[in-house]
Amino acid sequence: MSTDDAARPTPPPGAPTHAAAPLEEPTSPREPLPPKPEQQSPVPTTPTGAPLDAEPTDMAQQGAFLTTSTGTRLRDTDHSLKAGSRGPTLLEDHHLREKITHFDHERIPERVVHARGAGAHGVFVGNGAAADLTSAAFLREGVETPVFVRFSTVIGSRGSADTVRDTRGFATKFYTTEGVFDLVGNNMPVFFIQDGIKFPDVVHAAKWHPDREIPQAQTAHDTFWDFVSLHTEAQHHTIWAMSDRAIPRSYRMMEGFGVHTFRLTASDGSTTLVKFHWKPLLGVHSLVWEETQMIAGVDPDFHRRDLYDSIEAGAYPQWELGIQVFEDTEEQVFEGIDLLDPTKLVPEELAPVQPIGILTLSGTPTNFFAESEQVAFHVGHLVPGIAVTDDPLLQTRLFSYVDTQLTRLGGPNFNQLPINRTHAPVNDMLRDGMHQSAVHGGVAPYKPNTLDGGCPFVAGDAENAYVDVPRAVPAKSRTVRELPASFDDHYSQARLFWLSMTPVEQDHIVQAYTFELGKCYDETIRRRQVDCLTRIDGRLAASVAAGLGLPEPTAAEAQPGDTAPSPALSQLGEEWPVEGRTVGVVVDEDADPDVAAAVVAALAEAGTVPLLVAPRGGPVWPDRAEVAHRTLLTARSVEFDAVVLVSVPPPAPNALQPLDTKAAAVATPAVDARVSLLVDEVYRHAKAIGIVGGADTATAVGLSEAVPGVHVGSADAVVEDLLASMRRHRVWERFATSS
Ligand code: HDD
């Protein structure tokens, strides 16, 4: 018995004893698992570009024994040091104080916008098509550049659900040999405001109400609609936000846009204006509104999980980077569209998107905080060959992104954090400050100097110095607080977007406006927004007004002129790969295991992820190895892009059944109510359904082959037809359109 045990008082009679429980933790020290090769953080260098002695992995956990932050090995981390086992805790316990103090400060302020997000590592490979337009080395043919991409929602807090209706951020950090280039874009090509001075206004309006901090991560409330119906330059972005683009199926299936017009500079000094586009190779695909709401409860991490799972399964998401190219004229106007106005897009039919490289995401973060949370993007992180324009939104952003990191990351040295470190040599004269981790040599961090031999020297053209493009400044201009008259058109492109949608997509837009405005309490706000809609389209305004129970709106005095639609803006009408889509394969013990195996094999062969869904967990058939990936209890339709019924499980005795009034109304239901619910939801959400068997099997779940996207027959035929439906993303015919 130790001295301590001797001092321990005997527990009172009846008190629970803490007899030694069986140990489950490993009892002998072992080295921690090393990170996967693709999860290494960028190779650390000092801010002067010299490699740090430490390997990246040396910077975090290492060795077998627990230590303090200064490396002293610890004997105990479960008990604070006390004056006797029932006595007070001693101030001298450094380990206790270090552990609690550090914990107390573990959280940093969340991003003021884009707080909820998820990141991944990857590589960008240029194809050389832009080499004549820009000197940027990473865009040359075959150059491979490491990247980190962070996707995000804009409005919600860090813990909000992934599938809310919102714009998505699509920010890419290219670690080029010439420095870091950040392309900080969104999944929509236009923005709510034209001048950055309005950013606090639009964000305050879109975020929760300040008195109660609700609603979370939504624009379906009075303050947002109050603002956008008054500040009408927001109407174009708003109609995008009411479209299916705002509820993406996956980060892997979103387009990305640099939004602003940028300026490329070539080695010969010539310049061009461009807009950047990311095109997902899996196509642009969205959820349906009811699905998003269900997922927000069933799996709030849906997009984050989808990104990590697909990368870890080797289904690496890919995007083509493309540019629309415009002549760099003094007016900076293309086909009547002011290229400096961030509320305007240029239809791809007028300026095709030319591919300049491919992005592949192939690594998940090793540590969410160190990478996704601490990554700091900035539109001013530019490399030689890429420059900004006078877009007044972009100009303000150039200030905001460094400024915000001072609060969020606690000081001016955030570019020394591993995820933000450039892979190019650094030789700056920035010194000291909070969290300085470099040990700078030399005595003369100033220019000119003799004491450090005049170092560092500035570079010229021959050494690839960044070029500040000499651009024309309007002669005799006066300081003004105004925007050019060309920015005054707030509606014609909102109408362009509306006219470019198919009837199904238009219906979804009508429903979204009706839902969001239906959540507003103030009728004057609803009416004012409907007035705005009359300027976009009469039928749109009338349909929303009807849904809200408002009088039929009168035609707007100023209708925007008719404009040619841009079919490229629609998500429908093409076929896309099905890689990485999940298919629920419903089986039970009565299903033929060989047929089920054939279905699973054919789906996997096509690159989808088949998941066996059975009435209970464990092996599906007594003598076979296949185990259920999901049970009827743990599965929910929203997890699947399509469903195949290999058998139709009958009601299981004593199974936990969802409340299903239809099933309850039938005296002896033939089908497990959870299967009926699954089929109902998959049907409603316009997903493909395969039924292996005959018409009677289909009838058992209330379907028939005549229903669009329902495929009945042999395993082979069902899988083939199902995949054909999935390539079109949804069974669009199932949506009853009003037009
Ligand atoms: Fe911004 C973050 C995209 C306008 C100020 N913005 C942020 C992020 C994205 C965008 C994707 C998240 C980056 C990350 O993952 O860390 N922002 C845009 C786009 C805009 C835009 C596409 C318009 C075309 N932003 C904009 C304006 C301002 C800001 C006009 C300020 C005047 N944005 C910020 C910020 C954030 C930010 C406050 C919050 C966290 C951060 O920067 O690092 O500085």
mmCIF file of N, CA, C and O in Angstrom, residues 35-43 55-57 121 364 366 371:
data_model
loop_
_atom_site.group_PDB
_atom_site.id
_atom_site.type_symbol
_atom_site.label_atom_id
_atom_site.label_comp_id
_atom_site.label_asym_id
_atom_site.label_seq_id
_atom_site.Cartn_x
_atom_site.Cartn_y
_atom_site.Cartn_z
ATOM 1 N N PRO A 35 1.234 10.934 -39.729
ATOM 2 C CA PRO A 35 0.217 11.397 -40.671
ATOM 3 C C PRO A 35 0.406 10.754 -42.035
ATOM 4 O O PRO A 35 1.509 10.318 -42.359
ATOM 5 N N LYS A 36 -0.690 10.681 -42.816
ATOM 6 C CA LYS A 36 -0.570 10.117 -44.157
ATOM 7 C C LYS A 36 0.279 11.057 -45.021
ATOM 8 O O LYS A 36 0.279 12.268 -44.780
ATOM 9 N N PRO A 37 0.981 10.518 -46.035
ATOM 10 C CA PRO A 37 1.882 11.364 -46.805
ATOM 11 C C PRO A 37 1.198 12.585 -47.394
ATOM 12 O O PRO A 37 1.753 13.680 -47.391
ATOM 13 N N GLU A 38 -0.058 12.416 -47.876
ATOM 14 C CA GLU A 38 -0.691 13.554 -48.538
ATOM 15 C C GLU A 38 -1.227 14.563 -47.526
ATOM 16 O O GLU A 38 -1.770 15.586 -47.885
ATOM 17 N N GLN A 39 -1.093 14.234 -46.242
ATOM 18 C CA GLN A 39 -1.636 15.147 -45.244
ATOM 19 C C GLN A 39 -0.561 16.034 -44.623
ATOM 20 O O GLN A 39 -0.817 16.749 -43.662
ATOM 21 N N GLN A 40 0.654 15.966 -45.134
ATOM 22 C CA GLN A 40 1.714 16.805 -44.583
ATOM 23 C C GLN A 40 1.383 18.266 -44.835
ATOM 24 O O GLN A 40 0.916 18.628 -45.904
ATOM 25 N N SER A 41 1.669 19.083 -43.849
ATOM 26 C CA SER A 41 1.512 20.511 -44.083
ATOM 27 C C SER A 41 2.684 20.990 -44.937
ATOM 28 O O SER A 41 3.671 20.276 -45.077
ATOM 29 N N PRO A 42 2.561 22.191 -45.532
ATOM 30 C CA PRO A 42 3.648 22.664 -46.375
ATOM 31 C C PRO A 42 4.974 22.626 -45.626
ATOM 32 O O PRO A 42 5.021 22.847 -44.429
ATOM 33 N N VAL A 43 6.051 22.330 -46.357
ATOM 34 C CA VAL A 43 7.359 22.240 -45.714
ATOM 35 C C VAL A 43 7.670 23.591 -45.078
ATOM 36 O O VAL A 43 7.624 24.625 -45.745
ATOM 37 N N GLU A 55 11.123 18.662 -39.097
ATOM 38 C CA GLU A 55 10.225 18.095 -40.103
ATOM 39 C C GLU A 55 8.816 18.580 -39.774
ATOM 40 O O GLU A 55 8.536 18.882 -38.610
ATOM 41 N N PRO A 56 7.907 18.635 -40.756
ATOM 42 C CA PRO A 56 6.559 19.112 -40.444
ATOM 43 C C PRO A 56 5.929 18.357 -39.286
ATOM 44 O O PRO A 56 5.280 18.939 -38.430
ATOM 45 N N THR A 57 6.139 17.046 -39.232
ATOM 46 C CA THR A 57 5.488 16.267 -38.172
ATOM 47 C C THR A 57 6.070 16.583 -36.804
ATOM 48 O O THR A 57 5.457 16.335 -35.785
ATOM 49 N N HIS A 121 -6.554 19.553 -49.294
ATOM 50 C CA HIS A 121 -5.318 19.795 -50.041
ATOM 51 C C HIS A 121 -5.432 19.206 -51.445
ATOM 52 O O HIS A 121 -6.188 18.267 -51.664
ATOM 53 N N THR A 364 -7.091 15.160 -47.243
ATOM 54 C CA THR A 364 -7.917 15.775 -46.202
ATOM 55 C C THR A 364 -6.986 16.394 -45.153
ATOM 56 O O THR A 364 -5.829 15.984 -45.044
ATOM 57 N N THR A 366 -4.956 17.190 -41.798
ATOM 58 C CA THR A 366 -4.507 16.400 -40.646
ATOM 59 C C THR A 366 -5.156 16.942 -39.388
ATOM 60 O O THR A 366 -5.505 16.214 -38.474
ATOM 61 N N GLU A 371 -5.406 23.826 -40.068
ATOM 62 C CA GLU A 371 -5.479 24.067 -41.509
ATOM 63 C C GLU A 371 -6.747 24.838 -41.874
ATOM 64 O O GLU A 371 -6.684 26.010 -42.229
#
